[in-house]
Amino acid sequence: FLKTVESINLSNGTDLSSMFDGCYGLTNITLEGSVNANISFDGCPELSYDSIKSILTACAATTNSNEKTVSFNRTIADQNNELTNLVATCTSKGWTVSGLTITTA
């Protein structure tokens, strides 16, 4: 099973919606640059806090204003409102963030 992706730049990707399908064991991923297209982590229910933060940071760095969706299948406790603030930034840049339930620590 794929568990870790050390560093990946998806800035030039145009359809990332099924890139991580079936990656149930993926816990750690670090995205570099920005994400500018729909992307799904529905099949990755074990993503770490830092991985979700990295994904949302890359989405927040989007270089286009098109409507896009990033989807998860995860409930996770926030730390100092970091994830909540990143979701708000993503939303303001055209993202719909679905399937991510953020709780207070």
XYZ file of C-alpha atoms in Angstrom:
105
model
C 0.000 0.000 0.000
C 1.066 3.555 -0.692
C 1.590 5.171 2.722
C 3.715 8.252 2.054
C 4.270 10.703 -0.786
C 7.282 12.776 0.238
C 6.797 15.676 -2.147
C 4.679 16.101 -5.247
C 3.915 19.157 -7.341
C 0.484 19.040 -8.974
C 0.429 22.645 -10.210
C 0.095 21.639 -13.866
C -2.510 18.913 -13.286
C -5.822 19.399 -15.084
C -7.826 16.441 -13.749
C -6.704 15.045 -10.414
C -10.118 13.777 -9.348
C -9.192 10.091 -9.269
C -5.436 10.313 -8.742
C -5.590 8.918 -5.204
C -8.472 6.454 -5.655
C -7.802 3.281 -3.711
C -4.995 4.776 -1.626
C -6.610 3.652 1.633
C -3.276 3.390 3.427
C -2.081 6.892 2.483
C -1.341 8.748 5.698
C 1.330 11.261 4.715
C 1.506 13.491 1.665
C 3.267 16.779 1.069
C 2.061 18.897 -1.835
C 4.384 21.499 -3.324
C 3.166 24.522 -5.249
C -0.520 24.914 -5.943
C -3.463 22.752 -6.911
C -5.627 24.187 -9.685
C -8.038 21.355 -10.511
C -10.535 19.081 -8.784
C -8.792 16.619 -6.480
C -10.145 13.844 -4.316
C -8.828 12.194 -1.179
C -12.098 10.331 -0.517
C -10.246 7.032 -0.488
C -7.669 8.231 2.045
C -9.430 8.154 5.437
C -6.184 8.025 7.431
C -4.561 11.265 6.253
C -2.552 12.966 8.973
C -3.184 16.494 10.212
C -0.033 17.754 8.479
C -1.106 16.107 5.218
C -4.510 17.780 5.274
C -2.825 21.075 6.097
C -0.454 20.604 3.131
C -3.339 19.800 0.774
C -5.368 22.813 1.876
C -2.309 25.077 1.673
C -1.718 23.961 -1.937
C -5.393 24.546 -2.757
C -5.231 27.999 -1.160
C -2.293 28.799 -3.458
C -4.448 28.221 -6.571
C -3.594 30.345 -9.564
C -7.072 30.378 -11.084
C -10.531 31.412 -9.932
C -12.415 28.487 -11.502
C -14.803 26.515 -9.315
C -12.949 23.468 -7.992
C -13.618 20.758 -5.414
C -11.248 19.098 -2.978
C -12.864 16.170 -1.235
C -11.948 14.150 1.817
C -13.370 11.372 3.948
C -11.989 12.497 7.298
C -12.893 13.893 10.695
C -9.970 15.616 12.387
C -9.314 17.906 15.345
C -8.118 21.405 14.455
C -5.050 22.984 16.034
C -5.257 26.727 16.653
C -7.907 27.077 13.898
C -5.285 26.350 11.218
C -7.506 24.062 9.152
C -10.593 26.213 9.653
C -8.706 29.260 8.384
C -7.281 27.340 5.418
C -10.753 26.096 4.435
C -11.995 29.707 4.531
C -9.106 30.824 2.294
C -9.766 27.956 -0.132
C -13.455 28.817 -0.292
C -12.654 32.437 -1.079
C -10.537 31.224 -4.031
C -13.277 29.142 -5.657
C -12.841 25.834 -3.838
C -15.581 23.657 -2.417
C -14.152 21.588 0.431
C -16.269 18.485 1.024
C -16.122 15.506 3.352
C -13.809 17.166 5.868
C -15.259 17.461 9.361
C -13.135 19.678 11.591
C -13.596 19.421 15.354
C -12.069 21.487 18.114
C -9.152 19.933 19.962
